[in-house]
Coordinates of C-alpha atoms and ligand atoms in Angstrom, one line a residue:
X169 CA -13.1 10.9 -18.5
X170 CA -12.2 7.3 -18.2
X171 CA -12.7 7.3 -14.5
X172 CA -16.3 8.5 -14.8
X173 CA -17.0 5.9 -17.4
X174 CA -15.5 3.2 -15.4
X175 CA -17.4 4.2 -12.3
X176 CA -20.7 4.0 -14.0
X177 CA -20.0 0.6 -15.4
X178 CA -18.7 -0.7 -12.1
X179 CA -21.8 0.4 -10.1
X180 CA -24.2 -1.2 -12.6
X181 CA -22.0 -4.3 -12.7
X182 CA -22.1 -4.9 -9.0
X183 CA -25.1 -6.8 -7.7
X184 CA -26.2 -7.1 -4.1
X185 CA -23.0 -6.0 -2.5
X186 CA -22.9 -2.6 -4.1
X187 CA -24.8 -0.8 -1.4
X188 CA -23.2 -1.4 1.9
X189 CA -25.7 -1.1 4.7
X190 CA -23.6 -0.5 7.7
X191 CA -20.7 1.8 7.1
X192 CA -18.5 2.6 9.9
X193 CA -16.7 5.9 10.6
X194 CA -13.0 6.7 10.8
X195 CA -11.6 3.2 10.9
X196 CA -7.9 3.2 10.4
X197 CA -4.7 1.3 11.3
X198 CA -5.7 -2.2 10.4
X199 CA -3.9 -4.7 12.7
X200 CA -2.0 -6.1 9.8
X201 CA -0.4 -2.7 9.1
X202 CA 3.3 -3.5 8.9
X203 CA 5.2 -2.2 11.9
X204 CA 8.1 -0.9 9.8
X205 CA 5.8 1.7 8.2
X206 CA 6.1 4.6 10.5
X207 CA 3.6 6.8 8.8
X208 CA 1.1 7.9 11.5
X209 CA -2.5 7.2 11.1
X210 CA -4.9 9.4 13.1
X211 CA -8.6 9.5 13.2
X212 CA -10.0 12.6 11.5
X213 CA -13.2 13.9 10.1
X214 CA -13.6 14.8 6.5
X215 CA -13.5 18.5 7.3
X216 CA -10.0 18.6 8.8
X217 CA -8.1 18.7 5.6
X218 CA -4.4 19.2 6.1
X219 CA -3.3 22.7 5.1
X220 CA -0.4 22.8 2.7
X221 CA 0.1 24.9 -0.4
X222 CA 1.2 22.9 -3.5
X223 CA 2.2 24.7 -6.8
X224 CA 0.6 22.0 -9.0
X225 CA -1.8 19.0 -8.9
X226 CA 0.1 16.2 -7.2
X227 CA -2.3 13.5 -8.3
X228 CA -0.8 12.9 -11.8
X229 CA -0.3 9.1 -11.1
X230 CA -4.0 8.4 -10.4
X231 CA -5.2 6.2 -7.5
X232 CA -5.2 2.4 -6.9
X233 CA -6.3 -0.1 -4.4
X234 CA -5.3 -3.6 -3.7
X235 CA -4.9 -6.7 -1.5
X236 CA -8.5 -6.7 -0.1
X237 CA -9.3 -9.0 2.7
X238 CA -12.7 -9.4 4.4
X239 CA -12.2 -6.3 6.7
X240 CA -10.1 -3.8 4.8
X241 CA -8.4 -2.8 1.6
X242 CA -5.2 -0.9 0.8
X243 CA -5.7 2.6 -0.8
X244 CA -2.8 3.9 -2.8
X245 CA -1.6 7.1 -4.4
X246 CA 1.7 8.9 -4.8
X247 CA 2.1 12.8 -4.8
X248 CA 4.0 13.7 -7.9
X249 CA 3.4 17.2 -9.4
X250 CA 6.4 16.5 -11.7
X251 CA 6.1 12.8 -12.2
X252 CA 8.9 12.3 -14.7
X253 CA 11.4 14.4 -12.8
X254 CA 11.6 12.7 -9.4
X255 CA 8.1 13.7 -8.4
X256 CA 8.6 17.4 -7.8
X257 CA 7.5 17.5 -4.2
X258 CA 9.1 19.5 -1.4
X259 CA 11.5 17.6 0.8
X260 CA 9.1 17.5 3.6
X261 CA 6.7 14.7 4.7
X262 CA 3.1 15.7 3.7
X263 CA -0.2 14.7 5.4
X264 CA -2.8 13.3 3.1
X265 CA -6.5 12.7 3.8
X266 CA -8.3 9.7 2.3
X267 CA -12.1 9.2 2.2
X268 CA -14.3 6.3 1.4
X269 CA -18.0 6.6 0.6
X270 CA -20.9 4.4 -0.7
X271 CA -21.6 7.0 -3.4
X272 CA -19.4 8.8 -5.9
X273 CA -20.5 12.2 -4.7
X274 CA -19.0 11.4 -1.3
X275 CA -22.2 13.0 0.3
X276 CA -21.7 10.7 3.3
X277 CA -18.1 9.6 4.4
X278 CA -18.1 6.0 5.5
X279 CA -14.5 6.1 6.7
X280 CA -11.6 8.4 6.4
X281 CA -8.1 8.8 7.8
X282 CA -4.9 10.7 7.5
X283 CA -1.6 9.3 6.3
X284 CA 1.8 10.8 6.0
X285 CA 3.2 10.8 2.5
X286 CA 6.9 10.5 3.5
X287 CA 9.6 12.1 1.3
X288 CA 11.8 9.0 1.9
X289 CA 9.1 6.9 0.3
X290 CA 8.7 9.1 -2.8
X291 CA 5.6 10.6 -1.2
X292 CA 3.7 7.4 -1.8
X293 CA 0.7 6.6 0.4
X294 CA -0.5 3.2 1.5
X295 CA -3.7 3.6 3.6
X296 CA -5.1 0.5 5.3
X297 CA -8.9 1.3 5.1
X298 CA -11.1 -0.8 7.3
X299 CA -14.5 -1.0 5.7
X300 CA -17.6 -3.3 5.6
X301 CA -17.6 -5.9 2.8
X302 CA -18.8 -4.6 -0.5
X303 CA -18.0 -1.9 -3.0
X304 CA -16.7 1.6 -2.2
X305 CA -15.6 4.8 -3.8
X306 CA -12.4 6.4 -2.5
X307 CA -10.3 9.5 -3.0
X308 CA -7.4 11.4 -1.5
X309 CA -7.1 15.1 -0.6
X310 CA -4.2 17.3 0.0
X311 CA -4.1 21.1 0.0
X312 CA -6.5 22.5 -2.5
X313 CA -6.3 19.3 -4.6
X314 CA -8.6 16.2 -4.7
X315 CA -7.5 13.0 -6.5
X316 CA -9.5 11.2 -9.1
X317 CA -12.1 8.8 -7.6
X318 CA -11.4 5.1 -7.5
X319 CA -13.7 2.1 -6.9
X320 CA -12.6 -0.6 -4.6
X321 CA -14.0 -3.7 -2.8
X322 CA -13.6 -5.3 0.5
X323 CA -13.5 -9.1 -0.1
X324 CA -16.7 -11.0 0.7
X325 CA -17.0 -13.8 3.2
X326 CA -19.7 -15.3 1.0
X327 CA -19.7 -15.2 -2.8
X328 CA -21.6 -17.2 -5.4
X329 CA -19.8 -15.7 -8.4
X330 CA -16.6 -13.8 -9.0
X331 CA -15.2 -12.2 -12.1
X332 CA -11.5 -11.2 -12.2
X333 CA -9.0 -10.0 -14.9
X334 CA -5.6 -11.5 -15.2
X335 CA -3.0 -9.4 -17.0
X336 CA 0.7 -8.9 -17.4
X337 CA 3.4 -7.3 -19.6
X338 CA 2.7 -3.8 -20.5
X339 CA 5.8 -2.6 -22.3
X340 CA 5.2 1.2 -22.9
X341 CA 7.1 1.4 -26.1
X342 CA 5.3 -1.6 -27.7
X343 CA 1.9 -0.1 -27.9
X344 CA -1.1 1.5 -26.3
X345 CA -3.2 0.2 -23.4
X346 CA -6.5 -0.4 -25.2
X347 CA -6.6 -3.6 -23.2
X348 CA -6.7 -1.6 -19.9
X349 CA -9.5 0.5 -21.2
X350 CA -11.5 -2.6 -22.0
X351 CA -10.6 -4.1 -18.6
X352 CA -11.9 -0.9 -16.8
X353 CA -15.1 -1.0 -18.9
X354 CA -15.7 -4.6 -17.8
X355 CA -15.3 -3.6 -14.1
X356 CA -14.2 -7.0 -12.8
X357 CA -14.3 -7.7 -9.0
X358 CA -10.5 -7.5 -9.0
X359 CA -7.5 -7.7 -11.2
X360 CA -4.6 -10.1 -10.8
X361 CA -1.4 -8.5 -12.1
X362 CA 1.2 -11.2 -12.9
X363 CA 4.3 -9.1 -13.6
X364 CA 6.3 -7.0 -16.0
X365 CA 4.5 -3.8 -14.9
X366 CA 7.5 -1.8 -16.2
X367 CA 10.3 -2.6 -18.6
X368 CA 13.7 -1.5 -17.7
X369 CA 15.3 -1.1 -21.1
X370 CA 16.5 2.4 -22.2
X371 CA 14.4 4.5 -24.5
X372 CA 14.3 3.4 -28.1
X373 CA 14.1 6.5 -30.3
X374 CA 11.9 5.6 -33.2
X375 CA 9.9 3.0 -31.3
X376 CA 6.6 1.8 -32.6
X377 CA 4.3 3.7 -32.0
X378 CA 7.0 6.4 -32.0
X379 CA 5.0 8.7 -29.7
X380 CA 5.6 6.2 -26.8
X381 CA 9.2 6.0 -25.8
X382 CA 10.8 5.7 -22.4
X383 CA 13.0 8.7 -23.1
X384 CA 15.4 7.9 -20.2
X385 CA 18.3 5.5 -19.7
X386 CA 18.0 2.0 -18.2
X387 CA 17.2 2.6 -14.5
X388 CA 19.5 1.3 -11.8
X389 CA 18.8 3.8 -8.9
X390 CA 15.7 4.4 -6.9
X391 CA 15.0 7.8 -8.5
X392 CA 15.4 6.3 -11.9
X393 CA 13.0 3.5 -11.2
X394 CA 10.6 6.0 -9.7
X395 CA 10.7 8.0 -13.0
X396 CA 10.1 4.8 -15.0
X397 CA 7.1 3.8 -12.9
X398 CA 5.7 7.4 -13.3
X399 CA 6.1 7.1 -17.1
X400 CA 3.8 4.1 -17.1
X401 CA 1.4 5.4 -14.4
X402 CA 0.7 8.6 -16.3
X403 CA -1.2 6.5 -18.9
X404 CA -4.9 7.3 -18.6
X405 CA -6.1 3.8 -19.5
X406 CA -3.8 2.2 -16.9
X407 CA -5.1 4.7 -14.3
X408 CA -8.6 3.8 -15.4
X409 CA -8.0 0.1 -14.9
X410 CA -6.5 0.7 -11.4
X411 CA -9.4 3.0 -10.5
X412 CA -12.0 0.4 -11.6
X413 CA -11.2 -2.3 -9.0
X414 CA -8.7 -3.6 -6.4
X415 CA -5.6 -5.3 -7.8
X416 CA -3.5 -8.1 -6.4
X417 CA 0.0 -7.4 -7.7
X418 CA 3.0 -9.6 -8.0
X419 CA 6.2 -9.0 -10.1
X420 CA 8.2 -10.8 -12.7
X421 CA 11.7 -10.0 -14.0
X422 CA 11.4 -6.7 -15.8
X423 CA 10.5 -4.8 -12.5
X424 CA 14.2 -5.3 -11.9
X425 CA 16.0 -6.6 -15.0
X426 CA 15.3 -9.2 -17.7
X427 CA 15.7 -12.8 -16.5
X428 CA 17.4 -12.0 -13.3
X429 CA 17.5 -14.9 -10.7
X430 CA 17.7 -14.1 -7.0
X431 CA 20.8 -12.0 -6.7
X432 CA 22.2 -13.0 -10.0
X433 CA 21.8 -10.3 -12.7
X434 CA 21.4 -11.1 -16.4
X435 CA 25.1 -10.2 -17.1
X436 CA 27.6 -11.6 -14.7
X437 CA 29.7 -8.4 -15.0
X438 CA 27.0 -6.5 -13.2
X439 CA 27.1 -8.7 -10.1
X440 CA 28.9 -6.2 -7.8
X441 CA 26.2 -3.6 -8.3
X442 CA 23.2 -5.9 -8.5
X443 CA 22.3 -6.0 -4.8
X444 CA 21.9 -2.2 -4.6
X445 CA 20.0 -2.2 -8.0
X446 CA 17.6 -4.9 -6.9
X447 CA 16.9 -3.0 -3.6
X448 CA 16.2 0.2 -5.6
X449 CA 13.9 -1.7 -7.9
X450 CA 12.0 -3.5 -5.1
X451 CA 11.6 -0.2 -3.2
X452 CA 10.2 1.6 -6.2
X453 CA 7.8 -1.4 -6.8
X454 CA 6.5 -1.1 -3.2
X455 CA 6.2 2.7 -3.6
X456 CA 4.0 2.3 -6.7
X457 CA 1.8 -0.7 -5.9
X458 CA -1.3 -1.0 -3.7
X459 CA 0.2 -3.8 -1.7
X460 CA -0.4 -4.8 1.9
X461 CA 3.3 -5.1 2.6
X462 CA 6.0 -3.2 4.4
X463 CA 8.8 -1.6 2.2
X464 CA 11.9 -3.7 1.6
X465 CA 14.3 -3.5 4.5
X466 CA 17.8 -3.6 3.1
X467 CA 19.9 -4.4 0.1
X468 CA 20.5 -8.1 -0.3
X469 CA 17.9 -9.2 2.2
X470 CA 14.8 -11.2 1.4
X471 CA 11.8 -9.1 0.6
X472 CA 8.8 -11.5 0.9
X473 CA 5.9 -10.7 -1.4
X474 CA 4.4 -14.1 -1.8
X475 CA 1.1 -14.2 0.0
X476 CA -2.4 -15.5 -0.1
X477 CA -6.0 -14.2 -0.3
X478 CA -9.6 -15.5 -0.5
X479 CA -12.8 -14.5 -2.3
X480 CA -15.5 -16.0 -0.1
X481 CA -15.5 -19.8 -0.3
X482 CA -15.1 -19.7 -4.1
X483 CA -11.3 -18.9 -4.3
X484 CA -8.1 -19.4 -2.4
X485 CA -5.6 -17.3 -4.2
X486 CA -1.8 -17.9 -3.8
X487 CA 0.4 -15.2 -5.2
X488 CA 3.9 -16.4 -6.0
X489 CA 7.3 -14.9 -6.4
X490 CA 9.1 -16.9 -9.1
X491 CA 12.1 -14.5 -9.3
X492 CA 13.7 -13.9 -5.9
X493 CA 14.4 -17.5 -4.9
X494 CA 15.1 -19.3 -8.1
X495 CA 18.2 -21.0 -9.2
X496 CA 20.0 -19.5 -12.1
X497 CA 18.6 -20.5 -15.5
X498 CA 20.2 -23.7 -16.7
X499 CA 22.1 -24.4 -19.9
X500 CA 23.1 -20.9 -20.5
X501 CA 19.5 -19.6 -20.4
X502 CA 19.2 -20.6 -24.1
X503 CA 16.0 -19.7 -26.0
X504 CA 14.6 -21.9 -28.9
X505 CA 17.5 -24.3 -28.6
X506 CA 16.4 -27.5 -30.3
X507 CA 19.1 -29.7 -28.7
X508 CA 18.0 -32.0 -25.9
X509 CA 18.3 -30.2 -22.5
X510 CA 21.7 -30.2 -20.9
X511 CA 22.3 -32.2 -17.7
X512 CA 22.2 -29.1 -15.5
X513 CA 18.4 -28.6 -16.1
X514 CA 17.8 -32.0 -14.3
X515 CA 19.9 -31.2 -11.2
X516 CA 17.5 -32.0 -8.4
X517 CA 18.9 -29.2 -6.2
X518 CA 17.6 -26.5 -8.6
X519 CA 14.5 -24.6 -7.5
X520 CA 12.0 -22.1 -8.9
X521 CA 10.3 -21.0 -5.6
X522 CA 12.9 -21.8 -2.9
X523 CA 12.2 -24.4 -0.3
X524 CA 10.2 -22.1 2.1
X525 CA 7.9 -20.7 -0.5
X526 CA 7.3 -24.2 -2.1
X527 CA 6.3 -25.7 1.3
X528 CA 4.2 -22.6 2.1
X529 CA 2.4 -23.1 -1.2
X530 CA 1.6 -26.7 -0.6
X531 CA 0.6 -26.0 3.0
X532 CA -1.7 -23.1 2.0
X533 CA -3.5 -25.1 -0.6
X534 CA -3.8 -28.1 1.7
X535 CA -5.4 -25.9 4.3
X536 CA -7.7 -24.3 1.8
X537 CA -11.4 -25.1 2.0
X538 CA -12.3 -23.0 -1.1
X539 CA -14.0 -24.5 -4.1
X540 CA -11.2 -23.4 -6.5
X541 CA -7.5 -23.2 -5.7
X542 CA -5.8 -20.5 -7.8
X543 CA -2.1 -20.0 -8.2
X544 CA -0.9 -16.6 -9.6
X545 CA 2.3 -17.6 -11.2
X546 CA 5.0 -15.8 -13.3
X547 CA 6.3 -18.1 -16.1
X548 CA 4.6 -20.9 -18.0
X549 CA 4.3 -24.0 -15.9
X550 CA 2.9 -26.5 -18.4
X551 CA 5.2 -28.8 -20.3
X552 CA 6.0 -27.1 -23.6
X553 CA 9.2 -29.1 -24.4
X554 CA 9.8 -30.4 -27.9
X555 CA 11.4 -33.9 -28.2
X556 CA 13.3 -33.3 -25.0
X557 CA 14.4 -29.7 -26.0
X558 CA 13.6 -26.9 -23.6
X559 CA 12.5 -24.0 -25.7
X560 CA 12.7 -21.5 -22.9
X561 CA 15.0 -22.2 -19.9
X562 CA 13.4 -19.2 -17.9
X563 CA 10.1 -21.1 -17.7
X564 CA 9.2 -24.1 -15.5
X565 CA 10.4 -26.3 -18.4
X566 CA 13.9 -25.3 -17.3
X567 CA 13.2 -26.4 -13.7
X568 CA 11.6 -29.8 -14.4
X569 CA 12.5 -31.5 -11.1
X570 CA 11.0 -28.7 -9.1
X571 CA 7.9 -28.7 -11.3
X572 CA 7.4 -32.4 -10.9
X573 CA 7.9 -32.2 -7.1
X574 CA 5.5 -29.4 -6.8
X575 CA 2.7 -30.9 -8.9
X576 CA 3.2 -34.3 -7.3
X577 CA 2.9 -32.7 -3.8
X578 CA -0.3 -31.0 -4.8
X579 CA -1.6 -34.2 -6.2
X580 CA -0.7 -36.2 -3.1
X581 CA -2.3 -33.6 -0.9
X582 CA -5.5 -34.1 -2.8
X583 CA -5.8 -30.4 -4.1
X584 CA -8.9 -30.2 -6.2
X585 CA -9.9 -27.7 -8.8
X586 CA -6.3 -26.3 -9.3
X587 CA -6.1 -23.4 -11.7
X588 CA -2.8 -21.8 -12.5
X589 CA -2.9 -18.3 -13.9
X590 CA 0.3 -17.2 -15.7
X591 CA 1.7 -14.3 -17.7
X592 CA 5.3 -13.5 -18.9
X593 CA 5.4 -15.0 -22.4
X594 CA 3.3 -12.5 -24.4
X595 CA 1.0 -15.1 -25.9
X596 CA -2.3 -16.6 -24.9
X597 CA -2.4 -20.4 -24.1
X598 CA -4.6 -22.9 -22.5
X599 CA -2.9 -26.0 -21.0
X600 CA -3.3 -29.1 -18.9
X601 CA -0.9 -29.6 -16.0
X602 CA 0.2 -33.1 -15.3
X603 CA 2.7 -35.0 -13.3
X604 CA 4.4 -38.0 -14.9
X605 CA 1.3 -40.0 -14.1
X606 CA -1.7 -37.8 -13.1
X607 CA -3.7 -34.8 -14.3
X608 CA -3.6 -32.2 -11.6
X609 CA -5.0 -28.9 -13.0
X610 CA -5.4 -26.4 -15.7
X611 CA -3.2 -23.4 -16.7
X612 CA -4.5 -20.2 -18.3
X613 CA -1.7 -18.1 -19.8
X614 CA -2.7 -14.5 -20.5
X615 CA -1.2 -12.7 -23.3
X616 CA 0.5 -9.3 -22.8
X617 CA -1.3 -6.0 -22.4
X618 CA 1.1 -4.5 -25.0
X619 CA 4.5 -6.2 -25.0
X620 CA 5.6 -7.5 -28.3
X621 CA 5.3 -11.2 -29.4
X622 CA 8.2 -13.3 -28.2
X623 CA 7.4 -16.0 -30.8
X624 CA 6.5 -15.8 -34.4
X625 CA 2.8 -16.4 -34.9
X626 CA 3.7 -18.9 -37.6
X627 CA 4.7 -21.2 -34.7
X628 CA 1.0 -21.3 -33.5
X629 CA 0.2 -24.7 -35.0
X630 CA 3.4 -26.2 -33.6
X631 CA 2.5 -25.0 -30.1
X632 CA -1.0 -26.4 -30.5
X633 CA 0.4 -29.8 -31.4
X634 CA 2.2 -30.1 -28.0
X635 CA 0.4 -32.8 -26.0
X636 CA -0.4 -30.5 -23.0
X637 CA -1.3 -27.3 -24.9
X638 CA -5.0 -27.1 -25.8
X639 CA -4.8 -23.8 -27.5
X640 CA -2.4 -20.9 -28.3
X641 CA -2.8 -17.5 -29.8
X642 CA 0.4 -15.7 -30.6
X643 CA -0.6 -12.7 -32.8
X644 CA -2.5 -10.4 -30.4
X645 CA -2.2 -8.5 -27.1
X646 CA -4.9 -8.5 -24.5
X647 CA -5.9 -10.0 -21.1
X648 CA -8.1 -12.7 -19.7
X649 CA -11.4 -12.4 -17.9
X650 CA -12.2 -15.2 -15.5
X651 CA -15.7 -15.8 -14.3
X652 CA -16.0 -18.4 -11.5
X653 CA -19.0 -20.1 -9.9
X654 CA -18.9 -23.2 -7.6
X655 CA -19.6 -25.4 -10.7
X656 CA -17.8 -23.8 -13.5
X657 CA -14.6 -21.8 -14.4
X658 CA -14.9 -19.7 -17.5
X659 CA -11.9 -18.0 -19.1
X660 CA -12.6 -15.4 -21.8
X661 CA -9.5 -14.3 -23.8
X662 CA -9.9 -10.6 -24.8
X663 CA -7.6 -9.5 -27.7
X664 CA -6.6 -6.1 -29.0
X665 CA -7.1 -5.7 -32.7
X666 CA -4.3 -3.2 -33.2
X667 CA -2.0 -2.4 -30.2
X668 CA -0.6 0.6 -32.1
X669 CA -4.0 2.2 -31.9
X670 CA -5.1 4.0 -28.7
X671 CA -8.7 3.5 -29.8
X672 CA -8.4 -0.1 -30.9
X673 CA -11.4 -2.4 -30.5
X674 CA -11.0 -5.3 -28.1
X675 CA -12.8 -8.5 -28.8
X676 CA -13.1 -12.1 -27.5
X677 CA -10.7 -14.5 -29.2
X678 CA -12.1 -17.6 -27.5
X679 CA -13.6 -18.8 -24.2
X680 CA -12.7 -21.9 -22.4
X681 CA -14.4 -23.7 -19.4
X682 CA -13.4 -26.1 -16.7
X683 CA -16.2 -28.0 -14.8
X684 CA -15.6 -28.5 -11.1
X685 CA -13.9 -31.8 -10.4
X686 CA -12.9 -32.4 -14.0
X687 CA -9.2 -31.2 -14.3
X688 CA -10.0 -30.9 -18.0
X689 CA -10.3 -27.7 -20.0
X690 CA -12.4 -27.4 -23.2
X691 CA -13.8 -24.7 -25.4
X692 CA -17.1 -23.2 -24.1
X693 CA -20.0 -24.9 -25.7
Ligands
FE191 FE1 6.9 -9.5 -20.3
CA192 CA1 8.9 -11.6 -17.9

C-alpha cells in the first residue's frame, strides 16, 4: 500500500530525467564491485527465473537501493521468511534475479542480473546495477515470489536542482515512523542516513507506545544483530522510505553500542569481547544496508565506510565515519557537566576522524568542483559550549583541537559553500560553523525520526542564546528536506506532531536558507 503510493508520488515528482531514453540490457558486475564479494553475477534474461521452492515469502524486509554514481546503483534485499528468527532460510546459497525497468509494470526490462544470496551473508543481496542516468523501478524474484517494487536513481552528470532528505535516529521503542511515511510521500532524489539506524538496548516491556518493543536481549552476536535489524526493517513506513529513493547510509554509535570509540566499548569491563562484538555489528550493518562496499574482513580490522559521491555539479557529498577512528571521549564522557572542560579535552593528539580520514576529507573537498560541498557527519560540529563547559563530550565540542584544525584546513583550502548535515542528538538545530577567526560554513542538525529527546525542551531558549546557534527545536521528531540549486540552499524542517501515533500528521516547523557565497543562514523570507 505504501509502496504504490510512494511510486505514484515519485514518478510525478521527477522531471525530465524520469523517462530514460536509452536503456541497456543485462548490464552487471560494475567495475567497482568489491573483489571480496564472491557472489557470482551472470547475464540472464528476465525469463530464466532461478527455480527454488520456498515455504513462505522471503521478501519480508522490503527492498532498498543506495550509493548511486553516474553509471550504476546498488540494489538491496535480504531473503528472510522468518525475519525475527535468524531469517528462516535453508542453509544453502540461493540465486536471486533482479530486474530494472522504466515503468512500474516491468513491461520492458532495461537491465537484469542474477546474484547469489549467500547463507554466510544472511542471504542478503547487493546487486550493482549498471543503468543510464535517471529514475528506475526495480524488483527481485526468487522461486514463486516477487519482491515489492522500489524506485531508484542513477546520479546525474548535470543537475540544476536536487532535493534530498537527511534523517537519523529511529529508536523502535520510542515511537512510530510517521516521519518515514512523510519522507516517502515527498519522494526526494535521495536520502542521507546519518546514523542510529538500530538501537542496541534490550527490550523494554511497557515501552511507549507499548506495542513497539524490541522483545529480545541486547545483541552481541551476528545472529542477534540480524534479528535486531529485521525488527526495524519489518516496519512498513521504513520500507516505503527505502523504496522511494536511493539512500546514502553511514552509521553512528548505536549500530554497535552507545558512545563506543574505535575499539573501546562504553564499559571498560566489556573490552575483551568488544572486537568480536563490533565485527558482528559491522557485518550485520553491511548485510542490511544498500552500500557500495565489501563486507568487513575480520574482527579488529579497519572497515572503511567513509566515501564520497556527487550529484551533478551541484553537490560533492562526503560521508564520514565519526566512530571508528575517534579518541575516547574526554573527561569521563560527562553529559551536562557545567564545570569548565578538563585538560584532557584540549590534548592536541585527540582525534575525531583519525589522521587518514581527516586528510582525505580536506583533499576530497579541495579537489571538488561542485557548487556546494556537503559533509554527512555524525555528531554536532558547531560550538555549543557554555562558559567553557562542554555539555556533551561525545560531540565535536569534546574534540575542540581536532575541530579547529579541520575547519581551519577547509578555510585555508578555500572551500566555498560548506554545508554540514548532522544527526545524533535528537533535536533540530541550525548553526554557523566558525574557526577562531573566520566563518566557514553552516550546519543543519536534523532531529530524530523517532528517538526520544535527549534534552528537556525547556532548554530551547538557552540553546538559542548560544552565539553560533541560530535556531533549535527540541520537542519534536522528524527529518529535514534539503532543496539545492546553484544559487540557494533551502532546508525545510519536517516535524511529527505525535510520534506515538502511526498516523500522525507531519508539518513544517521552519525553513532556512543559505545563499551561495554567503556562509550565513537565515530564516526563509
Ligand atoms: Fe540517536
Ligand atoms: Ca548517536
